[in-house]
Short mmCIF file of C-alpha atoms in Angstrom, two decimals:
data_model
loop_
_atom_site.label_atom_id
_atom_site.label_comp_id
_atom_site.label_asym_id
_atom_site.label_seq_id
_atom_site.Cartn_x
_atom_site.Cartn_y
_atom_site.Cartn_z
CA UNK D 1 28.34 -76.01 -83.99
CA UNK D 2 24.86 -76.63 -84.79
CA UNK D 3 24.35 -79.64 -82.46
CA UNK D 4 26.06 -78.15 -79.63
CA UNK D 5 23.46 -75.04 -80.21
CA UNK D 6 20.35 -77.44 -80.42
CA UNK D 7 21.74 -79.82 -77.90
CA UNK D 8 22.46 -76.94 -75.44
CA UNK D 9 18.83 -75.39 -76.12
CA UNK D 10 17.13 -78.65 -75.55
CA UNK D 11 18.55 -79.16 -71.97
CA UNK D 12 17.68 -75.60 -71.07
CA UNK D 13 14.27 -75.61 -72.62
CA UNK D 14 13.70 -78.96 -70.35
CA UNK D 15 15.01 -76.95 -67.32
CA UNK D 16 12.75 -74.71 -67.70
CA UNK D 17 9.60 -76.69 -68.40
CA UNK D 18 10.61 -78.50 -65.16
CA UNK D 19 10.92 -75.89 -63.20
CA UNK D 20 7.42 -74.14 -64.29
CA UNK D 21 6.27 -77.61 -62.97
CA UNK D 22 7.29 -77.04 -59.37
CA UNK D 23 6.27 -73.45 -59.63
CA UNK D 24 3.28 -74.03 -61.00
CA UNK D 25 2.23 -77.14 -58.30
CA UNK D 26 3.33 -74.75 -55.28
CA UNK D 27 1.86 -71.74 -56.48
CA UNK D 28 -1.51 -73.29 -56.98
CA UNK D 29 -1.41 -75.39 -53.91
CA UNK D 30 -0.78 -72.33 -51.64
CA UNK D 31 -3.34 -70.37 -53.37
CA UNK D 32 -5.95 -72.59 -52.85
CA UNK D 33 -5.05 -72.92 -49.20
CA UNK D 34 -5.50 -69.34 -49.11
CA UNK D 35 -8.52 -69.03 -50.71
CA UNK D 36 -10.05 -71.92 -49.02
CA UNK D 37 -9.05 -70.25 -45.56
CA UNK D 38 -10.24 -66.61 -46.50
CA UNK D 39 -13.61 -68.73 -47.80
CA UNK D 40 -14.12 -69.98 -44.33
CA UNK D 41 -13.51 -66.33 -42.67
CA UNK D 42 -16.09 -64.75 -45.12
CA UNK D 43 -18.84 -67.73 -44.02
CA UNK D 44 -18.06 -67.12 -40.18
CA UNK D 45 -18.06 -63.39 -40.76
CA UNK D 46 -21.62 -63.67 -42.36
CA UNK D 47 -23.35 -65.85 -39.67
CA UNK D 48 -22.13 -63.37 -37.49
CA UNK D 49 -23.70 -60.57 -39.14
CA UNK D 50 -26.58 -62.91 -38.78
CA UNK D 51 -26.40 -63.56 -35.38
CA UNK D 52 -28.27 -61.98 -32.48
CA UNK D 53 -29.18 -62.46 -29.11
CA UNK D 54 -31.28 -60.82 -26.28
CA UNK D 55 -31.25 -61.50 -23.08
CA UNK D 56 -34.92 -61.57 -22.00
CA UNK D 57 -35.12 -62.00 -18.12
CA UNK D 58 -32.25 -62.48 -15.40
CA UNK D 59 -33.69 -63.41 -11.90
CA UNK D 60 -32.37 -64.61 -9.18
CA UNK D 61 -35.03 -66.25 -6.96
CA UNK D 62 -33.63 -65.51 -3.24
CA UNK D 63 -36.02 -67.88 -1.86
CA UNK D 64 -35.20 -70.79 -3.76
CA UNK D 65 -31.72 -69.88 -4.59
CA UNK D 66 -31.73 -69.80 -8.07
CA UNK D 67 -31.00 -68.09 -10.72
CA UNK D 68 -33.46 -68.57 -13.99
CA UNK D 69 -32.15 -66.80 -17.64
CA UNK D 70 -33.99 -66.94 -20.58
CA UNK D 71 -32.42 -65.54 -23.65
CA UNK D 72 -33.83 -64.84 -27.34
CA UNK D 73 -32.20 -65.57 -30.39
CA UNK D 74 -32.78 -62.79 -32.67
CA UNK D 75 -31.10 -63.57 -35.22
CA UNK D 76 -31.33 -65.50 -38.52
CA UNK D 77 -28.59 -67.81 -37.94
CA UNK D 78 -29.20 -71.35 -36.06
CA UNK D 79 -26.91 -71.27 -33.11
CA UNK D 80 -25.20 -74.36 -31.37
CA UNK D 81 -25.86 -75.08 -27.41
CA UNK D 82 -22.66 -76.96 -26.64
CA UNK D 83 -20.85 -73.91 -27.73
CA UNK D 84 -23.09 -71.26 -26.01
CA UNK D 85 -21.19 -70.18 -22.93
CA UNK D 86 -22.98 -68.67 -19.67
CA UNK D 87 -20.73 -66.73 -17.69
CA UNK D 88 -22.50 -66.04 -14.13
CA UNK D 89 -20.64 -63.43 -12.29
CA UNK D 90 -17.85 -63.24 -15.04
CA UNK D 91 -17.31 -66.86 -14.14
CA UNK D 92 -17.16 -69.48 -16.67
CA UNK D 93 -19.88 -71.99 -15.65
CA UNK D 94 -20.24 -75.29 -17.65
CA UNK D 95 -23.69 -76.31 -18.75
CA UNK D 96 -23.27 -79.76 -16.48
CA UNK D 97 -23.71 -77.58 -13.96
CA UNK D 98 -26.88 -76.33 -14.73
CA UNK D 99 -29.91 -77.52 -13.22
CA UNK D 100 -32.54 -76.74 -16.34
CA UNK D 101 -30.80 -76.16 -19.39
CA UNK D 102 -33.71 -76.01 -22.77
CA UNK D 103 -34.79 -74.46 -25.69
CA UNK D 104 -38.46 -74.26 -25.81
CA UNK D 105 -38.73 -76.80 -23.32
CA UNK D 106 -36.88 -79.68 -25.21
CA UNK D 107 -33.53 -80.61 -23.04
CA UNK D 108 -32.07 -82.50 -26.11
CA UNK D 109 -31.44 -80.44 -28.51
CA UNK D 110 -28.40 -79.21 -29.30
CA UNK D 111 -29.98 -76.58 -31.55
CA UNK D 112 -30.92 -73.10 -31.05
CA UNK D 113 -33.21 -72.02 -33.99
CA UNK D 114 -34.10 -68.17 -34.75
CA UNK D 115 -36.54 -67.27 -32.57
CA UNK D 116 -36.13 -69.61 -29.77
CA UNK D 117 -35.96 -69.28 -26.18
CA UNK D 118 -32.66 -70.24 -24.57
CA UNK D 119 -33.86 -71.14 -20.44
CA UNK D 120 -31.29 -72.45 -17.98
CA UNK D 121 -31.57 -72.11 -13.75
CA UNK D 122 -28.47 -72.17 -11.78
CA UNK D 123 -28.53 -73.21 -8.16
CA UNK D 124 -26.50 -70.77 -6.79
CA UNK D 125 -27.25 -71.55 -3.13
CA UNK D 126 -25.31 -75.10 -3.67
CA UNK D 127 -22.18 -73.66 -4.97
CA UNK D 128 -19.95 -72.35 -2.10
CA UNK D 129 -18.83 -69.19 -4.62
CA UNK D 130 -21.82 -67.33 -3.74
CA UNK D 131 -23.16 -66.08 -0.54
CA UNK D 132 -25.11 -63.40 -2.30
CA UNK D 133 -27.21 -63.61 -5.38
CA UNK D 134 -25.11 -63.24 -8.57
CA UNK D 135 -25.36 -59.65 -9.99
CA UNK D 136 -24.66 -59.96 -13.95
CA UNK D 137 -24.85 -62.59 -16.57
CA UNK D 138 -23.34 -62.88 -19.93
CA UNK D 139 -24.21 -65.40 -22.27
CA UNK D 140 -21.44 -65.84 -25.49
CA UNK D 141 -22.26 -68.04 -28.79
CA UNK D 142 -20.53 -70.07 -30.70
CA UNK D 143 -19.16 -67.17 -33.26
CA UNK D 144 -18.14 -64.54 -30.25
CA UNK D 145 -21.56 -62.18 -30.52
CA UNK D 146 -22.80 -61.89 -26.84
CA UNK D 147 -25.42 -60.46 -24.23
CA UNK D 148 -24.52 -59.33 -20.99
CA UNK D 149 -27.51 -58.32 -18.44
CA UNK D 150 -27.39 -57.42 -14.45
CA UNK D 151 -29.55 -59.43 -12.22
CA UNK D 152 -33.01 -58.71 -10.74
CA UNK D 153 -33.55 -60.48 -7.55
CA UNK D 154 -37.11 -61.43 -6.21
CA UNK D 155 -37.64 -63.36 -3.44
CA UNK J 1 39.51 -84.11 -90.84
CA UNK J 2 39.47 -85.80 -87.48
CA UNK J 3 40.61 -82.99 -85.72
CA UNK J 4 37.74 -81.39 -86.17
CA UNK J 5 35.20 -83.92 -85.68
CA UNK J 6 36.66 -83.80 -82.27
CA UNK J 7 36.91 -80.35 -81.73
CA UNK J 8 33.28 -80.40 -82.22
CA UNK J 9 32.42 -83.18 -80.27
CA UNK J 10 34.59 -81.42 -77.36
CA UNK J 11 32.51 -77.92 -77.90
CA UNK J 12 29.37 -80.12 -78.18
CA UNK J 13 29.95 -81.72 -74.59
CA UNK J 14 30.95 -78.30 -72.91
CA UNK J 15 27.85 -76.72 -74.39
CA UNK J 16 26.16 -79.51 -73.03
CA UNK J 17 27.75 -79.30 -69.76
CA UNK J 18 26.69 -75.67 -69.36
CA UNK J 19 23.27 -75.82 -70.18
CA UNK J 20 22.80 -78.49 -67.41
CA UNK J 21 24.73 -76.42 -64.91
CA UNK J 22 22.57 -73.45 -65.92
CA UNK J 23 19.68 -75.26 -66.32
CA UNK J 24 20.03 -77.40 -62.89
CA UNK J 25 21.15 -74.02 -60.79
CA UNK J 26 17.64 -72.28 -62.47
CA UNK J 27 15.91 -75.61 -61.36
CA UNK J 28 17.26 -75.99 -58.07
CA UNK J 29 16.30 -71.82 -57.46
CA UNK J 30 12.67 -72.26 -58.13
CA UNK J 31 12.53 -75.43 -56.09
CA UNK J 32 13.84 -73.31 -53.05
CA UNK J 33 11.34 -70.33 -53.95
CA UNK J 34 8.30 -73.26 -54.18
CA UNK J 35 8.96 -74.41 -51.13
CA UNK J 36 9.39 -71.41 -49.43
CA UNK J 37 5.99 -70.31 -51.18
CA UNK J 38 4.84 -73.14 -49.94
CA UNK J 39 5.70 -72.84 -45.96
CA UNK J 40 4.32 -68.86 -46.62
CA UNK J 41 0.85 -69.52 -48.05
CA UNK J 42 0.12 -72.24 -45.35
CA UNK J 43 1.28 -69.79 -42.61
CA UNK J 44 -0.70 -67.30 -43.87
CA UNK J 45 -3.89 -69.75 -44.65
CA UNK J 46 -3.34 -70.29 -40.73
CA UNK J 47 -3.30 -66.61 -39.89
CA UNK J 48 -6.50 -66.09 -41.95
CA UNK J 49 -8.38 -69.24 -40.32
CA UNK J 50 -7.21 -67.83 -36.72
CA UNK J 51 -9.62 -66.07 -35.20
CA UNK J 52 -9.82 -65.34 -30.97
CA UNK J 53 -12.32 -63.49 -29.03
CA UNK J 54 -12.01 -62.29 -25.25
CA UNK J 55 -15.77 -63.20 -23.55
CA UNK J 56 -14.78 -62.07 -19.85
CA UNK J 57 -17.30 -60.06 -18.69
CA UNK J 58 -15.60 -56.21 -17.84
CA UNK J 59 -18.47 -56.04 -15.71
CA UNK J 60 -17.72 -58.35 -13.09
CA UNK J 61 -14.36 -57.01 -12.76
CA UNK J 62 -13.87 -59.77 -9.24
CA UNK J 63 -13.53 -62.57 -12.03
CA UNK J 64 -11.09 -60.65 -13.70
CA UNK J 65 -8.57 -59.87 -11.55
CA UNK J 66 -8.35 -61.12 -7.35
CA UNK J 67 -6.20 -59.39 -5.66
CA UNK J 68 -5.47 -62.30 -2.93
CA UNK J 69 -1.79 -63.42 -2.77
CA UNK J 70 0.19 -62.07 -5.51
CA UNK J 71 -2.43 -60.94 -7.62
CA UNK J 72 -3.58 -63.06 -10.73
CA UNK J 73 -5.74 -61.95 -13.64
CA UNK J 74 -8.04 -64.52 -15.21
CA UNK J 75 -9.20 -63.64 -18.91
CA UNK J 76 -11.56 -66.18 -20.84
CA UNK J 77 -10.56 -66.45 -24.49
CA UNK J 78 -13.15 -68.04 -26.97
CA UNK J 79 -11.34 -70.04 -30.47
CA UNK J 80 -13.88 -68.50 -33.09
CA UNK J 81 -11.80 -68.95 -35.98
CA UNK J 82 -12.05 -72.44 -38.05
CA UNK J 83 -8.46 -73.73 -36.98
CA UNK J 84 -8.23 -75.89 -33.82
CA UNK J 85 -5.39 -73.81 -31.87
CA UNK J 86 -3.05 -75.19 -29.11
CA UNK J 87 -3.80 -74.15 -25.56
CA UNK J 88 0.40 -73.65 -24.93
CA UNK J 89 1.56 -70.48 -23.08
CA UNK J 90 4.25 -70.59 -25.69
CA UNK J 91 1.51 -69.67 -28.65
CA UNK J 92 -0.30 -67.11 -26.95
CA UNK J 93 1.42 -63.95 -26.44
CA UNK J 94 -0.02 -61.71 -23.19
CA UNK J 95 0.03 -57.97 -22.51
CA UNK J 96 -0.90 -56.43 -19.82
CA UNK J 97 -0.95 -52.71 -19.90
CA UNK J 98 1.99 -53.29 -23.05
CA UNK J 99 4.01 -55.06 -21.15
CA UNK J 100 4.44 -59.22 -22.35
CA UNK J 101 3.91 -61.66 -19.31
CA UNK J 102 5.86 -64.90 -19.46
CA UNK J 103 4.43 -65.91 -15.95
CA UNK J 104 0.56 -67.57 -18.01
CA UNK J 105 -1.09 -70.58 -17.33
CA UNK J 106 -3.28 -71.91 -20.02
CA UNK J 107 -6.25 -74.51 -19.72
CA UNK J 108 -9.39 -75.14 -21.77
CA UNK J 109 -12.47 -74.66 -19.72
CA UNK J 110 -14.45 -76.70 -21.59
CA UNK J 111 -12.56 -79.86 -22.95
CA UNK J 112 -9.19 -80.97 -23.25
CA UNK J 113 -8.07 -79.22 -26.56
CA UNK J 114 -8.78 -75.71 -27.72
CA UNK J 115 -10.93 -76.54 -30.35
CA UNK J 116 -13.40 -74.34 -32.64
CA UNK J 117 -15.69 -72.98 -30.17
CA UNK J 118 -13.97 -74.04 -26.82
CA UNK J 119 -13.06 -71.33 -24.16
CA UNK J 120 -9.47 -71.31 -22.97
CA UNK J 121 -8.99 -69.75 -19.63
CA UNK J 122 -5.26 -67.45 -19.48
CA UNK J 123 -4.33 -67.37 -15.76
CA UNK J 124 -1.51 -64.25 -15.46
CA UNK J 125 -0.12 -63.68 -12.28
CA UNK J 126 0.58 -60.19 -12.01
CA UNK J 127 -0.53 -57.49 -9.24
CA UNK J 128 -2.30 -54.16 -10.47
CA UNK J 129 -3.21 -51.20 -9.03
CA UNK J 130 -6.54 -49.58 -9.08
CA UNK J 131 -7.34 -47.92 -12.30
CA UNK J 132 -7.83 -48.07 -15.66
CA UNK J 133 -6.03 -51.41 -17.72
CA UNK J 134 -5.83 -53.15 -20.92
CA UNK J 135 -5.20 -56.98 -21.57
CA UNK J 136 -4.03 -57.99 -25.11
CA UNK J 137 -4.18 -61.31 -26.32
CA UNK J 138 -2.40 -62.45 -29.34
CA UNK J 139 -2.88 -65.83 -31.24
CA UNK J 140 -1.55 -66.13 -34.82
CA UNK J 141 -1.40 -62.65 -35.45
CA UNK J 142 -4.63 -62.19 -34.31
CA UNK J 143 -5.40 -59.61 -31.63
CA UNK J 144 -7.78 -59.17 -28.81
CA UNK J 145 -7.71 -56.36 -25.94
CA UNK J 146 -9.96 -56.22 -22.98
CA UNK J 147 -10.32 -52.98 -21.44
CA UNK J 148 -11.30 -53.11 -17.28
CA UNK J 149 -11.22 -51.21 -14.18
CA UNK J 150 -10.24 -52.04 -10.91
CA UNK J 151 -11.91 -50.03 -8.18
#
């Protein structure tokens, strides 16, 4: 009898060591995804807390047929131009199609720093969409936070 | 004397026998459990790293919905999560005033994938009367309504 008892509690002990094994891989593996995941949601919640933007001036220029935008970034986070989006209109418009398109004059950078000036112009008058001058603007960065202004038009 | 060496050596293989059935069913149970632990946590790690926004502009309500033809609503959906999503219809569930469309059109306005930061465009076609009305978008569990008006 006493082998079969030993014998028998070996093979379950192993069982059960092997089993903790898997448990132990998958529990820790899905935790850390977790984590890693809520991590990332806590950093892009924070820089949006820390964003902010103003839009400063909205003109459209009847004579020339543009429309010039310069908006402010007010807030403490640096901001990225490719994934700025200008609606005109409520209309997606793609920053190829912008005629000036600069922060603080420089038409290279793909940053937006706190406290610099976002300027683009839009050429309205060559884009068969409009026949009158567009009426609102929104501008949307990269983590969602936007500014939406209505147009003044001077000729 | 024989006799019961074997007898033993019989109860010592069926004790044996047992505690590998036992311990290979127990085994085989938390396998099944890992895995399915496994499939959960990356599901929800997917859920957590999803996150949408609508950026149409209520505003300009003519973007939003044109009344030519049938009628076809255009919302603008911005990826701001830190998962790169998949611009499929059959991903994205739409509402319109609580009632799921089947009849959308998806495309990225700004590349070819929806990608962190990219803008997918929903084309629903769908006529609407004037008044008050509420898109929902949902991607992942995650859940965006745009409220409008149509004059």
């Amino acid at each position: 009898m006493g082998f079969s008892v030993s014998g028998a509690t070996v093979v379950l002990f192993l069982g059960i060591v092997i089993s903790f094994g898997i448990a132990h891989a998958a529990v820790n593996n899905g935790v850390e995804a977790v984590n890693d995941a809520y991590q990332d949601s806590t950093d892009k919640e924070l820089s949006r807390q820390n964003t902010g933007i103003t839009i400063g001036s909205a003109v459209a220029n009847t004579a020339s047929d543009t429309l010039n935008v310069s908006v402010e970034n007010t807030g403490s986070s640096t901001l990225s131009i490719t994934d700025t989006d200008i609606l005109i209109n409520g209309t997606y418009t793609s920053h190829d199609s912008m005629e000036t398109l600069e922060v603080d004059g420089n038409d290279t950078t793909g940053l937006w720093l706190p406290g610099e000036t976002l300027y683009f112009v839009y050429d309205y008058g060559s884009d068969s969409d409009f026949t009158n001058a567009p009426t609102r603007v929104k501008v949307v960065t990269d983590s969602g936070v936007s500014a939406a202004a209505e147009v003044e038009e001077v000729s | 004397m024989a006799s019961v060496s074997s007898s033993h050596l019989i109860l010592f293989i069926a004790s044996l026998l047992i505690a590998a059935s036992v311990a290979g069913t127990f085994t085989q149970g938390v396998q099944r459990l890992s895995s399915a632990l496994g499939d959960r946590s990356l599901d929800v790690a997917k859920d957590v790293r999803t996150d949408i926004e609508i950026i149409s502009d209520p505003g300009s309500v003519d973007a939003i919905y044109d009344d030519s033809g049938e009628g076809s609503l255009t919302v603008l959906v911005k990826n701001t999560g830190s998962l790169n999503l998949d611009a499929d219809s059959g991903q994205i569930d739409v509402l319109v005033d609580g009632r799921l469309q089947t009849d959308v059109t998806v495309e990225v306005a700004d590349g070819d994938t929806w990608m962190v930061g990219n803008v997918a465009r929903l084309t629903i076609t769908k006529s609407l009367e004037p008044g008050d009305h509420r898109v929902t978008v949902i991607v992942n569990g995650d859940e965006e309504t745009l409220r409008f008006r149509i004059q």
